Amino acid sequence: MVEVSVNASRIKQSEIRIMSVECERVRGVNLAQGVCDTEVPEPVRRAAKAAVDAGLNQYTRLDGIPALRGAIANKLRDHNRLTVDPEAQLLVTSGATGGFFAACMAMLNPADEVILFEPCYGYHAHTLTAMNCKPVFVRLNAPDWKFIADDVERVITPRTKAIVVNSPANPSGKVMSRAELGWLAEIAVKHDLLVFTDEIYEYFLYDGHEHVSIATLPGMAERTITISGFSKTFSITGWRIGYAACPARWKTSIGYFHDLTYICAPAPFQHGAAAGLNELPKKFYEDLRLEYLHKRDLICSALTQAGLAPSIPQGAYYILADVAALPGSNSKEKAMHLLRETGVAAVPGNAFYHDDAGENLLRFCFAKRLTDLENACNRLQRLRAHATA
Ligand code: PLP
């Protein structure tokens, strides 16, 4: 019998997809999956439709259309304070995911060690495993997910090649401060490390937290691959448009591997994203932030009232809540209990840790239409009713 590869035999289905299927079965409210149910901005939709109608449906250059690369370079300059040459240093990718995958293919060797902050986004850890690299975890401590420079220094070995930064973070909502990023930059320079930074939630910031791109810190532009995209900001997770900005000497290799897997990002949607960047006013981003701030506060107070203490996210659109009070011996059982009792689906916390540190946590996504979120908040109160019955 022909067997799947050793790599494939290590793969297990994502808890997020499993919970989504379970949620569908009970017709519940799905706060498990990080898809945005909010409306796509009009210029983005219009330009994508116009591109389809105008016949712009074929492969593009492997690094994306010049109009989008130019618009991204302007955005990086104005919003991130990062100077990037759109010809030599920028690739449009098939989502941030395609950018990260191609960058890992281009930069990492088997057995390289790569530092990740935990709780971490599963795709980062699993991509590294798929490359036969070793993810090495640095724990962020609840409720505010702090770490110190020593925590990182301590895990560095001669095999350490890179650090993955994800700020604002999925699932913790942590926004790395300038000081924390400064420690990482110093460590990266001292040990000659590469930094992958996934900034997909850069516009989702609360309570005065600021987004800093680590590539702007001293010595970092030459060793950082800055990855982001439009899935979240423009609510187009299915369009697959992202980008990677990197030193010019790496672009050909990253572009090669992106070409090999995707050829290019979807052509008409590249036009849509370019229009969004060029046409949407500053107010769009501020309104987005305020909308998500409101949603964050709604779900946090519903979780608190239901006795599931949330750690208040500083950014992104997920909440990790302490569910020690729910019956069940692990986070999967607790998630299933919650789904049965309330019809609200969340992701078991063990999906975000390599050990058992997440067994008393559930992740709730609040990128939902307001009516669905209010429905979920009401349903969560059934837990309280049961507890007091
Ligand atoms: N990076 C992080 C941290 C995410 O949470 C997600 C989606 O949940 C992605 C990347 C996916 O981005 P894209 O749709 O651009 O591939």
mmCIF file of C-alpha atoms and ligand atoms in Angstrom:
data_model
loop_
_atom_site.group_PDB
_atom_site.id
_atom_site.type_symbol
_atom_site.label_atom_id
_atom_site.label_comp_id
_atom_site.label_asym_id
_atom_site.label_seq_id
_atom_site.Cartn_x
_atom_site.Cartn_y
_atom_site.Cartn_z
ATOM 1 C CA MET A 1 0.000 0.000 0.000
ATOM 2 C CA VAL A 2 1.308 3.412 -0.927
ATOM 3 C CA GLU A 3 1.411 5.642 2.155
ATOM 4 C CA VAL A 4 1.333 9.418 2.491
ATOM 5 C CA SER A 5 4.650 11.146 3.201
ATOM 6 C CA VAL A 6 6.162 11.344 6.683
ATOM 7 C CA ASN A 7 5.306 15.047 6.604
ATOM 8 C CA ALA A 8 1.664 14.384 5.733
ATOM 9 C CA SER A 9 1.319 11.740 8.429
ATOM 10 C CA ARG A 10 2.062 14.407 11.062
ATOM 11 C CA ILE A 11 -0.834 16.621 9.970
ATOM 12 C CA LYS A 12 -4.096 16.741 11.875
ATOM 13 C CA GLN A 13 -7.268 18.579 10.968
ATOM 14 C CA SER A 14 -7.483 22.074 12.424
ATOM 15 C CA GLU A 15 -9.656 22.416 15.552
ATOM 16 C CA ILE A 16 -11.115 25.548 13.983
ATOM 17 C CA ARG A 17 -12.582 23.600 11.079
ATOM 18 C CA ILE A 18 -13.802 20.826 13.383
ATOM 19 C CA MET A 19 -15.632 23.323 15.619
ATOM 20 C CA SER A 20 -17.120 25.037 12.562
ATOM 21 C CA VAL A 21 -18.579 21.718 11.383
ATOM 22 C CA GLU A 22 -19.970 20.970 14.876
ATOM 23 C CA CYS A 23 -21.437 24.475 15.019
ATOM 24 C CA GLU A 24 -23.201 24.006 11.688
ATOM 25 C CA ARG A 25 -24.708 20.755 12.958
ATOM 26 C CA VAL A 26 -26.432 22.492 15.898
ATOM 27 C CA ARG A 27 -27.118 25.681 13.871
ATOM 28 C CA GLY A 28 -25.144 27.678 16.403
ATOM 29 C CA VAL A 29 -23.254 30.969 16.180
ATOM 30 C CA ASN A 30 -19.730 30.392 14.940
ATOM 31 C CA LEU A 31 -17.224 32.464 16.889
ATOM 32 C CA ALA A 32 -14.567 29.861 16.110
ATOM 33 C CA GLN A 33 -13.526 30.837 12.621
ATOM 34 C CA GLY A 34 -11.655 34.083 11.924
ATOM 35 C CA VAL A 35 -13.613 35.057 8.847
ATOM 36 C CA CYS A 36 -14.925 38.594 8.629
ATOM 37 C CA ASP A 37 -18.644 38.783 7.990
ATOM 38 C CA THR A 38 -18.435 42.526 7.564
ATOM 39 C CA GLU A 39 -19.030 44.299 4.234
ATOM 40 C CA VAL A 40 -16.324 44.669 1.578
ATOM 41 C CA PRO A 41 -15.625 48.409 0.974
ATOM 42 C CA GLU A 42 -17.284 49.723 -2.194
ATOM 43 C CA PRO A 43 -14.143 50.827 -4.133
ATOM 44 C CA VAL A 44 -12.589 47.398 -3.565
ATOM 45 C CA ARG A 45 -15.672 45.560 -4.901
ATOM 46 C CA ARG A 46 -16.144 47.972 -7.795
ATOM 47 C CA ALA A 47 -12.551 47.776 -9.041
ATOM 48 C CA ALA A 48 -12.475 43.971 -8.827
ATOM 49 C CA LYS A 49 -15.726 43.669 -10.805
ATOM 50 C CA ALA A 50 -14.488 46.200 -13.355
ATOM 51 C CA ALA A 51 -11.264 44.212 -13.742
ATOM 52 C CA VAL A 52 -13.207 41.003 -14.436
ATOM 53 C CA ASP A 53 -15.387 42.816 -16.985
ATOM 54 C CA ALA A 54 -12.363 44.438 -18.616
ATOM 55 C CA GLY A 55 -10.813 41.004 -19.171
ATOM 56 C CA LEU A 56 -8.020 41.318 -16.604
ATOM 57 C CA ASN A 57 -8.372 37.655 -15.718
ATOM 58 C CA GLN A 58 -5.042 36.146 -16.714
ATOM 59 C CA TYR A 59 -1.779 35.488 -14.888
ATOM 60 C CA THR A 60 -0.010 38.622 -13.767
ATOM 61 C CA ARG A 61 3.711 39.138 -13.275
ATOM 62 C CA LEU A 62 4.824 36.750 -10.548
ATOM 63 C CA ASP A 63 5.350 39.646 -8.131
ATOM 64 C CA GLY A 64 1.984 41.262 -8.869
ATOM 65 C CA ILE A 65 0.660 44.163 -10.931
ATOM 66 C CA PRO A 66 2.688 47.404 -10.765
ATOM 67 C CA ALA A 67 -0.392 49.392 -9.672
ATOM 68 C CA LEU A 68 -0.799 47.276 -6.540
ATOM 69 C CA ARG A 69 2.911 47.138 -5.723
ATOM 70 C CA GLY A 70 3.053 50.925 -6.052
ATOM 71 C CA ALA A 71 0.006 51.372 -3.804
ATOM 72 C CA ILE A 72 1.470 48.999 -1.189
ATOM 73 C CA ALA A 73 4.809 50.839 -1.247
ATOM 74 C CA ASN A 74 2.946 54.125 -0.622
ATOM 75 C CA LYS A 75 1.004 52.544 2.227
ATOM 76 C CA LEU A 76 4.200 51.133 3.753
ATOM 77 C CA ARG A 77 5.778 54.593 3.535
ATOM 78 C CA ASP A 78 2.835 56.542 4.957
ATOM 79 C CA HIS A 79 1.392 54.077 7.470
ATOM 80 C CA ASN A 80 4.334 51.884 8.499
ATOM 81 C CA ARG A 81 7.177 54.421 7.989
ATOM 82 C CA LEU A 82 8.948 51.808 5.889
ATOM 83 C CA THR A 83 10.716 52.683 2.632
ATOM 84 C CA VAL A 84 10.399 49.871 0.116
ATOM 85 C CA ASP A 85 11.252 49.842 -3.599
ATOM 86 C CA PRO A 86 8.155 48.326 -5.273
ATOM 87 C CA GLU A 87 10.256 46.849 -8.095
ATOM 88 C CA ALA A 88 13.092 45.346 -6.079
ATOM 89 C CA GLN A 89 11.668 44.626 -2.634
ATOM 90 C CA LEU A 90 7.970 43.863 -2.885
ATOM 91 C CA LEU A 91 5.943 40.815 -3.866
ATOM 92 C CA VAL A 92 2.166 40.606 -4.054
ATOM 93 C CA THR A 93 1.326 37.181 -2.617
ATOM 94 C CA SER A 94 -1.579 34.800 -2.358
ATOM 95 C CA GLY A 95 -2.576 36.145 1.043
ATOM 96 C CA ALA A 96 -0.210 36.616 3.950
ATOM 97 C CA THR A 97 -0.262 32.811 4.119
ATOM 98 C CA GLY A 98 1.225 32.433 0.637
ATOM 99 C CA GLY A 99 3.809 35.092 1.507
ATOM 100 C CA PHE A 100 4.859 33.313 4.703
ATOM 101 C CA PHE A 101 5.014 29.913 3.006
ATOM 102 C CA ALA A 102 7.142 31.179 0.103
ATOM 103 C CA ALA A 103 9.398 33.136 2.471
ATOM 104 C CA CYS A 104 9.948 30.038 4.632
ATOM 105 C CA MET A 105 10.701 27.924 1.540
ATOM 106 C CA ALA A 106 13.226 30.514 0.384
ATOM 107 C CA MET A 107 14.952 31.169 3.700
ATOM 108 C CA LEU A 108 14.905 28.066 5.911
ATOM 109 C CA ASN A 109 16.803 24.782 5.911
ATOM 110 C CA PRO A 110 15.663 21.531 7.545
ATOM 111 C CA ALA A 111 16.483 21.449 11.280
ATOM 112 C CA ASP A 112 16.706 25.241 11.538
ATOM 113 C CA GLU A 113 15.193 26.432 14.815
ATOM 114 C CA VAL A 114 12.660 29.246 14.616
ATOM 115 C CA ILE A 115 11.366 31.136 17.641
ATOM 116 C CA LEU A 116 7.601 31.629 17.985
ATOM 117 C CA PHE A 117 5.622 33.327 20.729
ATOM 118 C CA GLU A 118 3.003 31.158 22.357
ATOM 119 C CA PRO A 119 -0.019 31.133 22.302
ATOM 120 C CA CYS A 120 0.658 31.181 18.588
ATOM 121 C CA TYR A 121 -1.158 31.104 15.271
ATOM 122 C CA GLY A 122 -1.231 27.475 14.147
ATOM 123 C CA TYR A 123 -0.342 28.187 10.509
ATOM 124 C CA HIS A 124 3.007 29.647 11.592
ATOM 125 C CA ALA A 125 3.959 26.607 13.666
ATOM 126 C CA HIS A 126 2.607 24.102 11.129
ATOM 127 C CA THR A 127 4.317 25.777 8.177
ATOM 128 C CA LEU A 128 7.634 25.505 10.020
ATOM 129 C CA THR A 129 6.958 21.841 10.757
ATOM 130 C CA ALA A 130 6.111 21.273 7.085
ATOM 131 C CA MET A 131 9.571 22.720 6.267
ATOM 132 C CA ASN A 132 11.125 20.193 8.686
ATOM 133 C CA CYS A 133 12.211 23.102 10.866
ATOM 134 C CA LYS A 134 11.882 23.107 14.645
ATOM 135 C CA PRO A 135 9.504 25.654 16.190
ATOM 136 C CA VAL A 136 10.884 26.822 19.560
ATOM 137 C CA PHE A 137 8.313 28.451 21.792
ATOM 138 C CA VAL A 138 8.598 31.479 24.065
ATOM 139 C CA ARG A 139 5.631 31.745 26.414
ATOM 140 C CA LEU A 140 3.607 34.940 26.644
ATOM 141 C CA ASN A 141 1.998 35.214 30.055
ATOM 142 C CA ALA A 142 -1.700 35.967 30.547
ATOM 143 C CA PRO A 143 -3.530 38.223 31.088
ATOM 144 C CA ASP A 144 -1.419 40.859 29.297
ATOM 145 C CA TRP A 145 0.899 38.423 27.470
ATOM 146 C CA LYS A 146 4.182 39.933 28.633
ATOM 147 C CA PHE A 147 7.654 38.498 28.083
ATOM 148 C CA ILE A 148 11.183 39.683 28.820
ATOM 149 C CA ALA A 149 14.246 39.713 26.560
ATOM 150 C CA ASP A 150 15.823 36.934 28.642
ATOM 151 C CA ASP A 151 12.966 34.569 27.750
ATOM 152 C CA VAL A 152 14.096 34.851 24.135
ATOM 153 C CA GLU A 153 17.868 34.855 24.769
ATOM 154 C CA ARG A 154 17.485 31.677 26.794
ATOM 155 C CA VAL A 155 16.187 29.574 23.873
ATOM 156 C CA ILE A 156 18.764 30.680 21.296
ATOM 157 C CA THR A 157 21.147 27.952 20.111
ATOM 158 C CA PRO A 158 23.652 27.761 17.238
ATOM 159 C CA ARG A 159 20.778 26.351 15.126
ATOM 160 C CA THR A 160 18.472 29.351 15.663
ATOM 161 C CA LYS A 161 17.788 30.992 12.300
ATOM 162 C CA ALA A 162 14.760 33.218 12.779
ATOM 163 C CA ILE A 163 12.097 34.786 14.974
ATOM 164 C CA VAL A 164 8.431 35.010 13.971
ATOM 165 C CA VAL A 165 6.688 38.159 15.194
ATOM 166 C CA ASN A 166 2.902 38.449 14.935
ATOM 167 C CA SER A 167 1.608 41.755 16.227
ATOM 168 C CA PRO A 168 -1.258 42.399 16.760
ATOM 169 C CA ALA A 169 -1.430 38.709 17.534
ATOM 170 C CA ASN A 170 -3.815 35.884 16.866
ATOM 171 C CA PRO A 171 -5.049 34.466 19.276
ATOM 172 C CA SER A 172 -3.931 36.631 22.247
ATOM 173 C CA GLY A 173 -4.584 40.087 20.802
ATOM 174 C CA LYS A 174 -1.175 41.146 22.108
ATOM 175 C CA VAL A 175 0.311 44.239 20.496
ATOM 176 C CA MET A 176 4.089 44.257 20.904
ATOM 177 C CA SER A 177 5.311 47.555 22.307
ATOM 178 C CA ARG A 178 8.156 49.490 20.726
ATOM 179 C CA ALA A 179 10.315 48.455 23.703
ATOM 180 C CA GLU A 180 9.550 44.745 23.230
ATOM 181 C CA LEU A 181 10.232 44.959 19.506
ATOM 182 C CA GLY A 182 13.461 46.803 20.374
ATOM 183 C CA TRP A 183 14.609 43.833 22.496
ATOM 184 C CA LEU A 184 13.829 41.459 19.632
ATOM 185 C CA ALA A 185 15.683 43.695 17.179
ATOM 186 C CA GLU A 186 18.759 43.776 19.427
ATOM 187 C CA ILE A 187 18.684 39.998 19.797
ATOM 188 C CA ALA A 188 18.229 39.527 16.034
ATOM 189 C CA VAL A 189 21.208 41.772 15.259
ATOM 190 C CA LYS A 190 23.386 40.233 17.995
ATOM 191 C CA HIS A 191 22.728 36.644 16.843
ATOM 192 C CA ASP A 192 22.389 37.437 13.136
ATOM 193 C CA LEU A 193 18.770 36.209 12.929
ATOM 194 C CA LEU A 194 16.095 36.695 10.315
ATOM 195 C CA VAL A 195 12.712 38.083 11.408
ATOM 196 C CA PHE A 196 9.420 37.149 9.768
ATOM 197 C CA THR A 197 6.759 39.623 10.840
ATOM 198 C CA ASP A 198 3.068 38.953 10.185
ATOM 199 C CA GLU A 199 1.233 42.279 10.488
ATOM 200 C CA ILE A 200 -2.141 41.224 9.059
ATOM 201 C CA TYR A 201 -4.051 42.822 11.987
ATOM 202 C CA GLU A 202 -2.132 46.119 11.883
ATOM 203 C CA TYR A 203 -5.296 48.242 11.680
ATOM 204 C CA PHE A 204 -7.105 46.505 14.557
ATOM 205 C CA LEU A 205 -5.795 48.391 17.602
ATOM 206 C CA TYR A 206 -7.504 49.332 20.857
ATOM 207 C CA ASP A 207 -6.894 51.439 23.982
ATOM 208 C CA GLY A 208 -4.149 53.593 22.448
ATOM 209 C CA HIS A 209 -1.851 50.733 21.423
ATOM 210 C CA GLU A 210 0.286 51.651 18.401
ATOM 211 C CA HIS A 211 1.446 49.399 15.590
ATOM 212 C CA VAL A 212 5.188 49.402 15.017
ATOM 213 C CA SER A 213 6.738 47.526 12.091
ATOM 214 C CA ILE A 214 9.901 45.893 13.402
ATOM 215 C CA ALA A 215 11.623 46.491 10.040
ATOM 216 C CA THR A 216 11.756 50.215 10.923
ATOM 217 C CA LEU A 217 13.991 49.629 13.961
ATOM 218 C CA PRO A 218 17.778 50.111 13.642
ATOM 219 C CA GLY A 219 19.525 47.304 11.756
ATOM 220 C CA MET A 220 16.261 45.503 10.958
ATOM 221 C CA ALA A 221 15.359 46.444 7.347
ATOM 222 C CA GLU A 222 18.164 44.207 6.067
ATOM 223 C CA ARG A 223 17.018 41.141 8.063
ATOM 224 C CA THR A 224 13.211 41.400 8.098
ATOM 225 C CA ILE A 225 10.488 40.020 5.847
ATOM 226 C CA THR A 226 7.371 42.102 6.461
ATOM 227 C CA ILE A 227 4.203 40.194 5.619
ATOM 228 C CA SER A 228 0.675 41.539 5.610
ATOM 229 C CA GLY A 229 -2.419 41.590 3.448
ATOM 230 C CA PHE A 230 -5.967 42.714 2.845
ATOM 231 C CA SER A 231 -8.031 39.708 4.011
ATOM 232 C CA LYS A 232 -8.882 41.333 7.325
ATOM 233 C CA THR A 233 -8.787 45.066 6.585
ATOM 234 C CA PHE A 234 -11.040 44.814 3.515
ATOM 235 C CA SER A 235 -12.955 41.676 4.695
ATOM 236 C CA ILE A 236 -11.795 39.656 1.682
ATOM 237 C CA THR A 237 -10.419 36.470 3.233
ATOM 238 C CA GLY A 238 -11.485 34.490 0.142
ATOM 239 C CA TRP A 239 -9.712 36.735 -2.345
ATOM 240 C CA ARG A 240 -6.169 35.767 -1.331
ATOM 241 C CA ILE A 241 -4.300 39.048 -1.661
ATOM 242 C CA GLY A 242 -1.327 39.816 0.563
ATOM 243 C CA TYR A 243 2.275 40.905 0.255
ATOM 244 C CA ALA A 244 5.825 40.371 1.430
ATOM 245 C CA ALA A 245 8.391 43.185 1.623
ATOM 246 C CA CYS A 246 11.991 42.075 1.935
ATOM 247 C CA PRO A 247 15.601 43.020 1.223
ATOM 248 C CA ALA A 248 16.204 43.047 -2.563
ATOM 249 C CA ARG A 249 18.678 40.154 -2.340
ATOM 250 C CA TRP A 250 15.894 37.775 -1.212
ATOM 251 C CA LYS A 251 13.079 38.787 -3.557
ATOM 252 C CA THR A 252 13.991 36.464 -6.446
ATOM 253 C CA SER A 253 14.077 33.374 -4.210
ATOM 254 C CA ILE A 254 10.844 34.177 -2.390
ATOM 255 C CA GLY A 255 9.192 35.048 -5.715
ATOM 256 C CA TYR A 256 10.393 31.769 -7.204
ATOM 257 C CA PHE A 257 8.698 29.669 -4.530
ATOM 258 C CA HIS A 258 5.538 31.760 -4.644
ATOM 259 C CA ASP A 259 5.439 31.285 -8.414
ATOM 260 C CA LEU A 260 5.930 27.552 -7.993
ATOM 261 C CA THR A 261 2.898 27.173 -5.704
ATOM 262 C CA TYR A 262 0.524 29.962 -6.808
ATOM 263 C CA ILE A 263 1.963 31.468 -10.052
ATOM 264 C CA CYS A 264 0.448 34.774 -8.949
ATOM 265 C CA ALA A 265 -2.200 36.265 -6.694
ATOM 266 C CA PRO A 266 -5.682 36.415 -8.331
ATOM 267 C CA ALA A 267 -5.487 39.084 -11.049
ATOM 268 C CA PRO A 268 -8.820 40.960 -10.765
ATOM 269 C CA PHE A 269 -8.623 41.001 -6.987
ATOM 270 C CA GLN A 270 -5.209 42.661 -7.175
ATOM 271 C CA HIS A 271 -6.985 45.551 -8.916
ATOM 272 C CA GLY A 272 -9.615 45.607 -6.164
ATOM 273 C CA ALA A 273 -6.997 45.819 -3.427
ATOM 274 C CA ALA A 274 -5.121 48.584 -5.288
ATOM 275 C CA ALA A 275 -8.325 50.638 -5.525
ATOM 276 C CA GLY A 276 -8.943 50.137 -1.805
ATOM 277 C CA LEU A 277 -5.485 51.406 -0.943
ATOM 278 C CA ASN A 278 -5.698 54.350 -3.356
ATOM 279 C CA GLU A 279 -9.266 55.457 -2.716
ATOM 280 C CA LEU A 280 -10.247 54.735 0.873
ATOM 281 C CA PRO A 281 -9.794 57.740 3.173
ATOM 282 C CA LYS A 282 -8.104 57.645 6.593
ATOM 283 C CA LYS A 283 -11.588 57.681 8.100
ATOM 284 C CA PHE A 284 -12.240 54.171 6.741
ATOM 285 C CA TYR A 285 -9.468 52.755 8.929
ATOM 286 C CA GLU A 286 -10.566 54.755 11.971
ATOM 287 C CA ASP A 287 -14.185 53.615 11.544
ATOM 288 C CA LEU A 288 -12.989 50.026 11.222
ATOM 289 C CA ARG A 289 -11.086 50.346 14.477
ATOM 290 C CA LEU A 290 -14.068 51.855 16.293
ATOM 291 C CA GLU A 291 -16.441 49.192 14.950
ATOM 292 C CA TYR A 292 -14.197 46.409 16.232
ATOM 293 C CA LEU A 293 -13.578 48.194 19.533
ATOM 294 C CA HIS A 294 -17.353 48.231 20.076
ATOM 295 C CA LYS A 295 -17.584 44.536 19.212
ATOM 296 C CA ARG A 296 -14.660 43.692 21.479
ATOM 297 C CA ASP A 297 -16.304 45.445 24.406
ATOM 298 C CA LEU A 298 -19.652 43.738 23.757
ATOM 299 C CA ILE A 299 -18.260 40.220 23.757
ATOM 300 C CA CYS A 300 -15.841 40.882 26.636
ATOM 301 C CA SER A 301 -18.660 42.033 28.883
ATOM 302 C CA ALA A 302 -20.871 39.089 27.835
ATOM 303 C CA LEU A 303 -18.031 36.665 28.628
ATOM 304 C CA THR A 304 -17.432 38.329 32.003
ATOM 305 C CA GLN A 305 -21.137 38.114 32.873
ATOM 306 C CA ALA A 306 -21.159 34.445 31.858
ATOM 307 C CA GLY A 307 -18.254 33.777 34.265
ATOM 308 C CA LEU A 308 -15.678 33.178 31.519
ATOM 309 C CA ALA A 309 -13.011 35.785 32.335
ATOM 310 C CA PRO A 310 -11.663 37.263 29.088
ATOM 311 C CA SER A 311 -8.147 38.599 28.691
ATOM 312 C CA ILE A 312 -8.923 41.944 27.054
ATOM 313 C CA PRO A 313 -7.218 42.052 23.638
ATOM 314 C CA GLN A 314 -5.038 45.055 22.764
ATOM 315 C CA GLY A 315 -5.503 44.400 19.057
ATOM 316 C CA ALA A 316 -6.673 41.916 16.369
ATOM 317 C CA TYR A 317 -10.154 40.409 16.760
ATOM 318 C CA TYR A 318 -9.892 37.400 19.023
ATOM 319 C CA ILE A 319 -10.316 36.895 22.736
ATOM 320 C CA LEU A 320 -8.850 34.164 24.886
ATOM 321 C CA ALA A 321 -11.147 33.522 27.841
ATOM 322 C CA ASP A 322 -10.480 31.489 30.968
ATOM 323 C CA VAL A 323 -12.955 28.608 30.966
ATOM 324 C CA ALA A 324 -11.613 26.697 33.977
ATOM 325 C CA ALA A 325 -15.149 26.875 35.431
ATOM 326 C CA LEU A 326 -16.688 24.866 32.570
ATOM 327 C CA PRO A 327 -17.039 21.106 32.954
ATOM 328 C CA GLY A 328 -14.645 18.951 30.913
ATOM 329 C CA SER A 329 -11.139 17.650 31.367
ATOM 330 C CA ASN A 330 -9.636 19.543 28.421
ATOM 331 C CA SER A 331 -10.326 22.520 26.196
ATOM 332 C CA LYS A 332 -12.034 20.418 23.498
ATOM 333 C CA GLU A 333 -14.545 19.040 26.036
ATOM 334 C CA LYS A 334 -15.100 22.521 27.417
ATOM 335 C CA ALA A 335 -15.687 23.909 23.916
ATOM 336 C CA MET A 336 -18.189 21.104 23.205
ATOM 337 C CA HIS A 337 -19.958 21.786 26.518
ATOM 338 C CA LEU A 338 -20.260 25.467 25.626
ATOM 339 C CA LEU A 339 -21.595 24.607 22.177
ATOM 340 C CA ARG A 340 -24.186 22.193 23.613
ATOM 341 C CA GLU A 341 -25.370 24.605 26.313
ATOM 342 C CA THR A 342 -25.366 27.863 24.372
ATOM 343 C CA GLY A 343 -24.924 27.123 20.654
ATOM 344 C CA VAL A 344 -21.787 29.294 20.598
ATOM 345 C CA ALA A 345 -18.722 27.747 18.960
ATOM 346 C CA ALA A 346 -15.228 28.713 20.115
ATOM 347 C CA VAL A 347 -11.797 27.225 19.455
ATOM 348 C CA PRO A 348 -10.251 24.960 22.117
ATOM 349 C CA GLY A 349 -7.188 26.668 23.609
ATOM 350 C CA ASN A 350 -4.950 23.653 23.029
ATOM 351 C CA ALA A 351 -4.875 24.630 19.327
ATOM 352 C CA PHE A 352 -2.525 27.488 20.248
ATOM 353 C CA TYR A 353 0.008 25.682 22.465
ATOM 354 C CA HIS A 354 2.452 22.825 21.939
ATOM 355 C CA ASP A 355 1.767 21.559 25.476
ATOM 356 C CA ASP A 356 -1.266 21.539 27.794
ATOM 357 C CA ALA A 357 -1.098 25.258 28.710
ATOM 358 C CA GLY A 358 -4.240 26.032 26.706
ATOM 359 C CA GLU A 359 -6.573 23.446 28.241
ATOM 360 C CA ASN A 360 -8.466 26.070 30.276
ATOM 361 C CA LEU A 361 -8.761 28.558 27.432
ATOM 362 C CA LEU A 362 -11.189 29.094 24.575
ATOM 363 C CA ARG A 363 -10.742 31.551 21.699
ATOM 364 C CA PHE A 364 -13.688 33.665 20.574
ATOM 365 C CA CYS A 365 -13.570 35.613 17.289
ATOM 366 C CA PHE A 366 -15.536 38.861 17.175
ATOM 367 C CA ALA A 367 -15.213 39.615 13.446
ATOM 368 C CA LYS A 368 -18.927 39.050 13.058
ATOM 369 C CA ARG A 369 -21.972 41.014 11.969
ATOM 370 C CA LEU A 370 -23.298 42.951 14.956
ATOM 371 C CA THR A 371 -26.602 41.020 15.005
ATOM 372 C CA ASP A 372 -24.761 37.667 15.081
ATOM 373 C CA LEU A 373 -22.453 38.883 17.808
ATOM 374 C CA GLU A 374 -25.397 40.148 19.898
ATOM 375 C CA ASN A 375 -27.077 36.781 19.396
ATOM 376 C CA ALA A 376 -23.905 35.027 20.650
ATOM 377 C CA CYS A 377 -23.718 37.380 23.657
ATOM 378 C CA ASN A 378 -27.333 36.577 24.593
ATOM 379 C CA ARG A 379 -26.735 32.863 24.185
ATOM 380 C CA LEU A 380 -23.675 33.017 26.444
ATOM 381 C CA GLN A 381 -25.941 34.199 29.281
ATOM 382 C CA ARG A 382 -27.593 30.751 29.289
ATOM 383 C CA LEU A 383 -24.464 29.536 31.057
ATOM 384 C CA ARG A 384 -25.139 31.918 33.923
ATOM 385 C CA ALA A 385 -28.788 30.872 34.037
ATOM 386 C CA HIS A 386 -27.688 27.223 34.269
ATOM 387 C CA ALA A 387 -25.135 28.014 36.954
ATOM 388 C CA THR A 388 -27.727 29.779 39.134
ATOM 389 C CA ALA A 389 -30.622 27.372 38.405
HETATM 390 N N1 PLP B 1 -1.819 35.640 9.769
HETATM 391 C C1 PLP B 1 -2.545 35.559 10.885
HETATM 392 C C2 PLP B 1 -1.893 35.850 12.187
HETATM 393 C C3 PLP B 1 -3.895 35.189 10.834
HETATM 394 O O1 PLP B 1 -4.607 35.106 11.950
HETATM 395 C C4 PLP B 1 -4.487 34.912 9.585
HETATM 396 C C5 PLP B 1 -5.902 34.485 9.477
HETATM 397 O O2 PLP B 1 -6.553 34.122 10.404
HETATM 398 C C6 PLP B 1 -3.692 35.015 8.448
HETATM 399 C C7 PLP B 1 -2.360 35.388 8.567
HETATM 400 C C8 PLP B 1 -4.245 34.710 7.098
HETATM 401 O O3 PLP B 1 -4.016 35.806 6.250
HETATM 402 P P1 PLP B 1 -4.330 35.677 4.687
HETATM 403 O O4 PLP B 1 -5.785 35.508 4.527
HETATM 404 O O5 PLP B 1 -3.833 36.975 4.132
HETATM 405 O O6 PLP B 1 -3.566 34.517 4.187
#
